[in-house]
Tab-separated table of C-alpha atoms and ligand atoms in Angstrom:
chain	number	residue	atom	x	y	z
A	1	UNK	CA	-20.084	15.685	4.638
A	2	UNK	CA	-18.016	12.794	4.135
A	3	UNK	CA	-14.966	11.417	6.288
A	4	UNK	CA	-12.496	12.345	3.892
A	5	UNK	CA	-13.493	16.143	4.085
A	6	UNK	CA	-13.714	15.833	8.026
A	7	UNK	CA	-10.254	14.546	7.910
A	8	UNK	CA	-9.306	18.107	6.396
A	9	UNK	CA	-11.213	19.982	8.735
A	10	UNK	CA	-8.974	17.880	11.249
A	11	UNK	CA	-6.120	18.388	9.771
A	12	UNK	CA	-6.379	22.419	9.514
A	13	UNK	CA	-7.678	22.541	13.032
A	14	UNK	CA	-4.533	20.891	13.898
A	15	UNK	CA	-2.691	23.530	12.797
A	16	UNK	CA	-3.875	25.888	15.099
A	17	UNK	CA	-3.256	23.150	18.185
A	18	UNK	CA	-0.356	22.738	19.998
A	19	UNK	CA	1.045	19.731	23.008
A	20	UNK	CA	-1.183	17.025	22.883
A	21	UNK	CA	-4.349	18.274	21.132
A	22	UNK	CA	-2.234	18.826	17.724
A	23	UNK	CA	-1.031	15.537	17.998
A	24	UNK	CA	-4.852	14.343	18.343
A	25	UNK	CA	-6.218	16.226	15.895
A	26	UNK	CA	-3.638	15.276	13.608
A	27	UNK	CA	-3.888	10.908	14.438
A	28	UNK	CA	-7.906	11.599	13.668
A	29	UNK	CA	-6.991	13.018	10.756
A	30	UNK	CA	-5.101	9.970	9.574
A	31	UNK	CA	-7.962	7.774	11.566
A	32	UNK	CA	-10.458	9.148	9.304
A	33	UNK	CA	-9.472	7.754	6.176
A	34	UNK	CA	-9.792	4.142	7.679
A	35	UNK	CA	-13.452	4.489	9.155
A	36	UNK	CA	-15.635	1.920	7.795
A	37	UNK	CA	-18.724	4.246	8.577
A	38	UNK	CA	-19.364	7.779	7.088
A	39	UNK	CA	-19.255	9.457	10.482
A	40	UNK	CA	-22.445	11.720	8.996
A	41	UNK	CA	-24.601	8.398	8.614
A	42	UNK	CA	-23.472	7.130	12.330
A	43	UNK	CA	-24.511	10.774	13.555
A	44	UNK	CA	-28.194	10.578	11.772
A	45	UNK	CA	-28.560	7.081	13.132
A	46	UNK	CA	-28.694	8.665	16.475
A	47	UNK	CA	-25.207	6.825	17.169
A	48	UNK	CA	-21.883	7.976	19.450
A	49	UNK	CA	-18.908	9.038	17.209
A	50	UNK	CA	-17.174	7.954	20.094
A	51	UNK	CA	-17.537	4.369	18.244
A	52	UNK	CA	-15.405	5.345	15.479
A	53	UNK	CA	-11.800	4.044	16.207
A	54	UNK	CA	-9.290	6.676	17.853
A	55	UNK	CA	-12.250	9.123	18.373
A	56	UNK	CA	-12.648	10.001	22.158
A	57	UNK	CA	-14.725	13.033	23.457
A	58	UNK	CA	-12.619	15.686	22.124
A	59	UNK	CA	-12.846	14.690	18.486
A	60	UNK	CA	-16.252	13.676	18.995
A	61	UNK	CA	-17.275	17.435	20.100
A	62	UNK	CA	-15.560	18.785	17.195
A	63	UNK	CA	-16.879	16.615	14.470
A	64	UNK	CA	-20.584	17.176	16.053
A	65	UNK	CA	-20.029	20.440	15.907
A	66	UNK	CA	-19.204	20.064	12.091
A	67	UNK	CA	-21.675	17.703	11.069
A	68	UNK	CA	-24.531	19.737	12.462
A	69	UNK	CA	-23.833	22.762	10.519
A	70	UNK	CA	-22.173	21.391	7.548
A	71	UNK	CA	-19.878	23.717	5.184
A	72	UNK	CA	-18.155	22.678	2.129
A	73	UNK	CA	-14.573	21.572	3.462
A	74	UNK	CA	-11.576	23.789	1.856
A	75	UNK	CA	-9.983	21.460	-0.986
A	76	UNK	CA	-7.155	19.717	0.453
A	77	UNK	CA	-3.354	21.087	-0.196
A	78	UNK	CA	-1.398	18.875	-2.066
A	79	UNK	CA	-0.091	16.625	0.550
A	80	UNK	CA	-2.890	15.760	1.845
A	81	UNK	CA	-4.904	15.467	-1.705
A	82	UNK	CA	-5.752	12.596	-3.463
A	83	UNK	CA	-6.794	9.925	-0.924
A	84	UNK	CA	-9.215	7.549	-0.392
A	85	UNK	CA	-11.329	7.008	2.460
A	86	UNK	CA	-12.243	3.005	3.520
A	87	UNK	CA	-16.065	4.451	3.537
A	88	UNK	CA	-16.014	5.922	-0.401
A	89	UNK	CA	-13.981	2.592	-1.219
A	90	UNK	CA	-16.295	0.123	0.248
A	91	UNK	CA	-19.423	2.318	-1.275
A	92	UNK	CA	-17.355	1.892	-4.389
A	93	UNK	CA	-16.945	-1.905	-4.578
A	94	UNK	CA	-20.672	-2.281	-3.493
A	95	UNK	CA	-21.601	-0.068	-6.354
A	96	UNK	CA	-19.629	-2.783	-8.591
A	97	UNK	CA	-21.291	-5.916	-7.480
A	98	UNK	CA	-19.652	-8.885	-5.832
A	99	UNK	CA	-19.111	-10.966	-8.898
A	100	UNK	CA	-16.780	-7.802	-10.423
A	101	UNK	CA	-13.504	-8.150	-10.056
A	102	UNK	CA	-12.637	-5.724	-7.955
A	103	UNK	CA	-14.498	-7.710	-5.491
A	104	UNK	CA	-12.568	-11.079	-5.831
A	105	UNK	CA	-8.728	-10.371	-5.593
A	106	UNK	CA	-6.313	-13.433	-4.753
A	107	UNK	CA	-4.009	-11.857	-3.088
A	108	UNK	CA	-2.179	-9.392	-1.358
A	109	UNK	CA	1.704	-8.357	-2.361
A	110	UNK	CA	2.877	-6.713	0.142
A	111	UNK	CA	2.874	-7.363	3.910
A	112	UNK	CA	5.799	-7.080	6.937
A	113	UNK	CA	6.390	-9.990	9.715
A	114	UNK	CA	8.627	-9.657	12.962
A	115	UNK	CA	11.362	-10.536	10.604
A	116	UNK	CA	11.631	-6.964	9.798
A	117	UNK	CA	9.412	-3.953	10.952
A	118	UNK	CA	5.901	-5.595	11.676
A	119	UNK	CA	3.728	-6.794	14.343
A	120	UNK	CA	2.833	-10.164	13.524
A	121	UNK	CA	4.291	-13.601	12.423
A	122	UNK	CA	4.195	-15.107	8.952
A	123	UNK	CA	1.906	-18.030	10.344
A	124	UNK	CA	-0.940	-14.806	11.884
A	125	UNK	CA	-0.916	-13.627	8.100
A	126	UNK	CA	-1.181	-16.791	6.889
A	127	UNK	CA	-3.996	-17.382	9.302
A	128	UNK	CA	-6.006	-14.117	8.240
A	129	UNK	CA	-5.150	-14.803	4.357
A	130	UNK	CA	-7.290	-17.906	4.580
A	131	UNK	CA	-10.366	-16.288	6.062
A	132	UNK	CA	-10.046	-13.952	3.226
A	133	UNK	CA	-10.045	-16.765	0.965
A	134	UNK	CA	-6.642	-16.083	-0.935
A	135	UNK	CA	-4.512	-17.517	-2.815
A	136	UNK	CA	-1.129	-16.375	-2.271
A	137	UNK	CA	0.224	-13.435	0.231
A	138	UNK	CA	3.937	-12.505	-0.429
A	139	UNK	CA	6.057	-11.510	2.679
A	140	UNK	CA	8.031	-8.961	1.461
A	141	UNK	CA	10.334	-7.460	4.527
A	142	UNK	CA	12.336	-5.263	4.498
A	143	UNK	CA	16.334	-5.614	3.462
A	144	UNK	CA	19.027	-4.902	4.679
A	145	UNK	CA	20.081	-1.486	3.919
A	146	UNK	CA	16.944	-0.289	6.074
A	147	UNK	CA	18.392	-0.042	9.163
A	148	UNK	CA	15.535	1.605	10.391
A	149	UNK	CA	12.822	-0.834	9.535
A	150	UNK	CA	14.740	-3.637	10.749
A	151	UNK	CA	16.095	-4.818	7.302
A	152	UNK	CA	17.035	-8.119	6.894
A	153	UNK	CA	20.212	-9.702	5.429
A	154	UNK	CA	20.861	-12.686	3.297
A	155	UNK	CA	21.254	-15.252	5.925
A	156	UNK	CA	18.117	-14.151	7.584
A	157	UNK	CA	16.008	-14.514	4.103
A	158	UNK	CA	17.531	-18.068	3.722
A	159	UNK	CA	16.317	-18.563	7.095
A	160	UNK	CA	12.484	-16.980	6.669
A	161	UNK	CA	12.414	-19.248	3.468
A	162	UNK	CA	12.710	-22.074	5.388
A	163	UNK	CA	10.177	-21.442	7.835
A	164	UNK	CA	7.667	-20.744	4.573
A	165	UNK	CA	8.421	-23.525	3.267
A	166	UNK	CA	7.343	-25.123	6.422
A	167	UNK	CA	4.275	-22.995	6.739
A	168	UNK	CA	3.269	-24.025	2.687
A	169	UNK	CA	3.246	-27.615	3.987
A	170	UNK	CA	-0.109	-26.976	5.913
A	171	UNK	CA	-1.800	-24.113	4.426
A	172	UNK	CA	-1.410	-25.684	0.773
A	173	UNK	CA	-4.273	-27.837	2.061
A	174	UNK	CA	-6.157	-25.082	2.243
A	175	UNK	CA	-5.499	-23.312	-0.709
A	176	UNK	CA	-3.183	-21.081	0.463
A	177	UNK	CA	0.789	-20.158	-0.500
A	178	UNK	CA	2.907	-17.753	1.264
A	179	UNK	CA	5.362	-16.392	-1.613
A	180	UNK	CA	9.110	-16.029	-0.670
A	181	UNK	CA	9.709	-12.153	-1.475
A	182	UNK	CA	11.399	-8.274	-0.147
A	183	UNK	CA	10.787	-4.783	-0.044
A	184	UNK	CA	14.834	-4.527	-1.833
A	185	UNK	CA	15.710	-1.113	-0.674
A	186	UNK	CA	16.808	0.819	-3.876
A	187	UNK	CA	19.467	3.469	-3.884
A	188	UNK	CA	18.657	6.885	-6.067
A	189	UNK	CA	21.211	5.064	-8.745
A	190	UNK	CA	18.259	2.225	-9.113
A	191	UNK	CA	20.770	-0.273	-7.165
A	192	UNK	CA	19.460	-3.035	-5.157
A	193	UNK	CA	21.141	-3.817	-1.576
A	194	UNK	CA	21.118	-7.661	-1.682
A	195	UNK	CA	22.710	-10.233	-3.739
A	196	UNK	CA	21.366	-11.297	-6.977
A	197	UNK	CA	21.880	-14.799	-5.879
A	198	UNK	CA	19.701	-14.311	-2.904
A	199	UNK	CA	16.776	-12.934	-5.080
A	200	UNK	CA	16.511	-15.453	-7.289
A	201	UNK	CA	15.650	-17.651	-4.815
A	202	UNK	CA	12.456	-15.524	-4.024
A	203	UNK	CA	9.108	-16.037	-6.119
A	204	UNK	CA	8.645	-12.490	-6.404
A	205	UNK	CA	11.018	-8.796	-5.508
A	206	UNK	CA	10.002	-5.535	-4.685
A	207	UNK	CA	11.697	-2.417	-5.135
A	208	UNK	CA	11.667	0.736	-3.541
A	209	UNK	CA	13.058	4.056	-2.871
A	210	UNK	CA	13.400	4.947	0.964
A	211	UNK	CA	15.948	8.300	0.644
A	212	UNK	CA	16.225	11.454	-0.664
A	213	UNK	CA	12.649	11.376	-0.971
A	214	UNK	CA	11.909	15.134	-0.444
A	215	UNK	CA	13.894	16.306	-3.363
A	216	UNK	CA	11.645	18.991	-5.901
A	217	UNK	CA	13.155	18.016	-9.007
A	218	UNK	CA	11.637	16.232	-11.658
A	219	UNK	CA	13.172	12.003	-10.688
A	220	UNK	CA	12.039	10.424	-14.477
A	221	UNK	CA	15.537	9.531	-14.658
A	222	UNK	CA	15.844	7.569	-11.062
A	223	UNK	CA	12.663	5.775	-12.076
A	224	UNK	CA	13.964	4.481	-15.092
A	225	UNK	CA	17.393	3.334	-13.435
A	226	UNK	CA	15.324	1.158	-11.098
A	227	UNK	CA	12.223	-0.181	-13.443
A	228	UNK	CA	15.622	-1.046	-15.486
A	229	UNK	CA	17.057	-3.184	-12.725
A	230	UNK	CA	16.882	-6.900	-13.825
A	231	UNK	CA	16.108	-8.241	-10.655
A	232	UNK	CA	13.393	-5.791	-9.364
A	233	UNK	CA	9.653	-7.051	-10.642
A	234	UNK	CA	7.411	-4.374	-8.737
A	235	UNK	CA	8.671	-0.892	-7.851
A	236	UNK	CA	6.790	-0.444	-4.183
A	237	UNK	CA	5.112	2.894	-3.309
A	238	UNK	CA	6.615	4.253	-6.374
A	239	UNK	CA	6.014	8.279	-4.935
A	240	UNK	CA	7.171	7.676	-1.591
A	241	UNK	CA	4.494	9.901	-0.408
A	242	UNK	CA	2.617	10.016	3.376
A	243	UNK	CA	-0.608	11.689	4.163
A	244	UNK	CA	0.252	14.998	5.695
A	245	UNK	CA	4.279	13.911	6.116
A	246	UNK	CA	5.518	13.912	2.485
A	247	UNK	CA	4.597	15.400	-0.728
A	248	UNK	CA	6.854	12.479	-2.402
A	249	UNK	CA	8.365	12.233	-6.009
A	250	UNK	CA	7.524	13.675	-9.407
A	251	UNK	CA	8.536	12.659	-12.708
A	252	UNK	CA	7.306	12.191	-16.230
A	253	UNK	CA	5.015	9.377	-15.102
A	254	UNK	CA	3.506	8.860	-19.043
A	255	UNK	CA	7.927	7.846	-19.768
A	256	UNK	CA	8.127	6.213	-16.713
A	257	UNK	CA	5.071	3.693	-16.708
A	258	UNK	CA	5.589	3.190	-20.689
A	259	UNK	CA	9.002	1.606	-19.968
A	260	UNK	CA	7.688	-0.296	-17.237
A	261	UNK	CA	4.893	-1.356	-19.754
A	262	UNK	CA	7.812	-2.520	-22.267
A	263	UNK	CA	10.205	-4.378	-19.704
A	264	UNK	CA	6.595	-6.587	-18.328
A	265	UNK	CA	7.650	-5.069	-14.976
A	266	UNK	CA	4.809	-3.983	-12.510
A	267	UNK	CA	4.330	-0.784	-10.510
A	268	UNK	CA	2.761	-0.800	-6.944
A	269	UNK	CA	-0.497	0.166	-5.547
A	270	UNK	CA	0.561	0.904	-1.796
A	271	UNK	CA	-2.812	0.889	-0.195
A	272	UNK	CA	-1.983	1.766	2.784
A	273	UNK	CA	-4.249	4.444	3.911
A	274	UNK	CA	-1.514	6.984	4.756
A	275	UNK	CA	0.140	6.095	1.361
A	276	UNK	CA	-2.518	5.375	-1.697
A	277	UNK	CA	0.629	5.065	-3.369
A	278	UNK	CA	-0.176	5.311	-6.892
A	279	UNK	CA	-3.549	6.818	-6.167
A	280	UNK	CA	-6.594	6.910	-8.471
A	281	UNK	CA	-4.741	10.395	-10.563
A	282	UNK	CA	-1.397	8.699	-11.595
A	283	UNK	CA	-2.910	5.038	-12.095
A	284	UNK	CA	-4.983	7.218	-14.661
A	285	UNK	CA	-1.877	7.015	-16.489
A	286	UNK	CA	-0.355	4.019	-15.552
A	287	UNK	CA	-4.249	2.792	-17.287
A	288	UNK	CA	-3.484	4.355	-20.647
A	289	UNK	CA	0.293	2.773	-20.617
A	290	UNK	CA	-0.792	-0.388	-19.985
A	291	UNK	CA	1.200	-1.062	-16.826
A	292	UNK	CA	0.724	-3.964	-14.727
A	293	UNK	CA	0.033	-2.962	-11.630
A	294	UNK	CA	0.843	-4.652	-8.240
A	295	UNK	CA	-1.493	-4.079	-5.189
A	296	UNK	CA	0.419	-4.229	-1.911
A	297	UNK	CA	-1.197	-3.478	1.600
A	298	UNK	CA	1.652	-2.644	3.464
A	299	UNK	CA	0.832	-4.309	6.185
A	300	UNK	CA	2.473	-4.544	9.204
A	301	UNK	CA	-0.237	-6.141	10.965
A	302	UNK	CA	-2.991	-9.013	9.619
A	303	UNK	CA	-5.826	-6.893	10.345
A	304	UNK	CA	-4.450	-4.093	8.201
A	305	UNK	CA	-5.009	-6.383	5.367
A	306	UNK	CA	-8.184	-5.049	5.333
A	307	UNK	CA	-6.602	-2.141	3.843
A	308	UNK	CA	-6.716	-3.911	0.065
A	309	UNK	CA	-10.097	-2.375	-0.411
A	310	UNK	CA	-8.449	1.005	-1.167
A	311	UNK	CA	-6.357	-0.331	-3.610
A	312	UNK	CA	-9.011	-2.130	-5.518
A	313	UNK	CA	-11.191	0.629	-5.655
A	314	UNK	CA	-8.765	3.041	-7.022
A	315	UNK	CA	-7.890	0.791	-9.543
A	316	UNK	CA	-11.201	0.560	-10.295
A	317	UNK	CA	-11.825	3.967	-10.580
A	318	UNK	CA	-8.918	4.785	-12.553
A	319	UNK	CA	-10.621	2.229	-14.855
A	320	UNK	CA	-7.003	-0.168	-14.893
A	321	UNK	CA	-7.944	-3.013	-16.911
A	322	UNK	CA	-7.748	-6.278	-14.886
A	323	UNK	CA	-5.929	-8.295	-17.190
A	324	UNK	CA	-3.555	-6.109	-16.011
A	325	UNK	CA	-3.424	-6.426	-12.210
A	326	UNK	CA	-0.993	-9.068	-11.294
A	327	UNK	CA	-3.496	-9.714	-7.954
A	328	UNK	CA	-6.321	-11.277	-10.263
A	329	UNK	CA	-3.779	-13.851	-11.889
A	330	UNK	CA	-4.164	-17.535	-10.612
A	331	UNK	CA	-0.844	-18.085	-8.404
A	332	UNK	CA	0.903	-20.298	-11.589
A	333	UNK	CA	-0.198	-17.384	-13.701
A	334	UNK	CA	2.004	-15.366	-11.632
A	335	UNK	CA	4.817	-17.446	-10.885
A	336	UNK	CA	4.985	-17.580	-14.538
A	337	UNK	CA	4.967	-14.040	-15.164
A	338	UNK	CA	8.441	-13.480	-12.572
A	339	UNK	CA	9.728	-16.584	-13.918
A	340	UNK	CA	9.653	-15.443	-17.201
A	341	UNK	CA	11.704	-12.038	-15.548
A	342	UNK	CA	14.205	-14.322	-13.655
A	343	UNK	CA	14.753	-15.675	-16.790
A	344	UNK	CA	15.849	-12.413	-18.740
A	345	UNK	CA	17.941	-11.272	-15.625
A	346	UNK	CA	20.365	-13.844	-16.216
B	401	ZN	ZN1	8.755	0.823	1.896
């Protein structure tokens, strides 16, 4: 039995908790996905499951309990289907051999500082980007019109550039460039919420949908509006959807990737566990219509950037050539490629 299908057992054992113990079951759940270890190999290595993270008696007892006299796990319902555990994506990239490229990615595109809604400073992802032996992590905050996440304004990105800037001064020397960038918030109309003066200062811009992201109805037509937005180069988390939160968006995905394909815009891989967002079924697609695709970790903390592992395998999976994944381009590779979009947004 593998994590992922012990996160469902979690998840439909939540559902018959209440108080405290639903809310338990339910973080496990989540947990699960982002255990290095198959909790089934810790168990026959005579091992606590207490040693998984966020597992304390309680979910220990229960996962014993499942692990000893292992069923076939129901199939997940929709919003929780499709995901990736850390465990089946690191077996995955071992499978491939370190010289693959899967292996070797030189970057991460998307990551949150204190500026907006995350943990840590530029400088602490900076620090962590060098151990992983990038070479180039783009800060992409959050703007303004996300109140919520603590978007940030123009005045405030003039500012953050400055202190990059300052920050590309040491850790050139070692290889390293922070990218100016932004999570643009993206109305359902596909418009951007900061000035098109202010993003063409930035080496790279995000785009994403934040609201209305429960509607049923087939969104094609929303899609299209923002791949179509001159000054967007990645559309972020393009679904919008969270592990046992949100379903997220549908649309024709074939139409929707194709005009990507044909404006050389990107479309994210938000591998954040909770999010997978394209996962392995829709970059299928995004494969065939020869997409570039963006791989983002989301992170709003350095050790989350960990979390890049999930991205690569599914893109590997999904058999996404790498030619087209804008994370194996050399940084002046890149900076040509949004350069080349500046340049048509005039
Ligand atoms: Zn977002």
């Amino acid at each position: 039995m593998h994590n992922a299908e012990l996160a469902e057992l979690l998840a439909l054992q939540s559902e018959q908790a209440s108080g405290n113990a639903e809310r338990a079951l339910r973080r496990a759940s989540r947990r699960a996905f982002t255990w290095h270890t198959e909790a089934a190999d810790l168990m026959t290595e005579g091992r606590d499951l207490t040693e998984l993270e966020g597992v304390g008696p309680f979910i220990s007892r229960l996962l014993k309990e499942w692990l000893d006299s292992p069923a076939a796990a129901p199939d997940p319902p929709p919003i929780r289907a499709g995901f990736l555990s850390m465990a089946q994506a690191e077996r995955v990239l071992a499978e491939r051999g370190p010289t693959h490229w899967a292996n070797n990615p030189k970057g991460d595109l998307q990551m949150h500082s204190t500026y907006s809604d995350g943990y840590a400073a530029i400088t602490d992802y900076a620090e962590q980007a060098i151990e992983l032996g990038y070479q180039y992590i783009a800060i992409t905050d959050h703007s303004k019109g996300l109140k919520i996440a603590g978007g940030i304004d123009e005045a405030t990105l003039s500012r953050q550039a400055k202190e990059i800037d300052a920050i590309n001064r040491r850790t050139s020397k070692q290889g390293l460039t922070v990218l100016k960038s932004i999570e643009m918030n993206i109305s359902p109309d596909g418009e951007g919420d900061m000035t098109p003066a202010s993003l063409k200062k930035l080496d790279l811009v995000l785009g994403a949908f934040h609201s209305k992201l429960r509607y049923k109805q087939d969104q094609t037509d929303r899609y299209l509006k923002a791949i179509r937005n001159p000054l967007v180069h990645v559309l972020a988390h393009p679904r919008g959807r969270i592990y046992n939160f949100r379903l997220g968006l549908t649309a024709d995905w074939d139409q929707v990737f194709r005009e990507a394909a044909s404006l050389d815009k990107a479309v994210e891989i938000d591998a954040f566990p909770d999010r997978q967002d394209l996962n392995t079924e829709l970059l299928a697609i995004a494969a065939a219509a020869g997409v570039r695709i963006s791989i983002g970790t989301d992170s709003h903390h350095p050790r989350q950037l960990g979390y890049i592992l999930l991205g690569l395998a599914s893109a590997a999976i999904a058999g996404i050539a790498p030619e087209r994944i804008v994370n194996l381009m050399d940084l002046d590779d890149l900076l040509s490629w949004t350069n080349s979009l500046k340049k048509l947004s005039r």
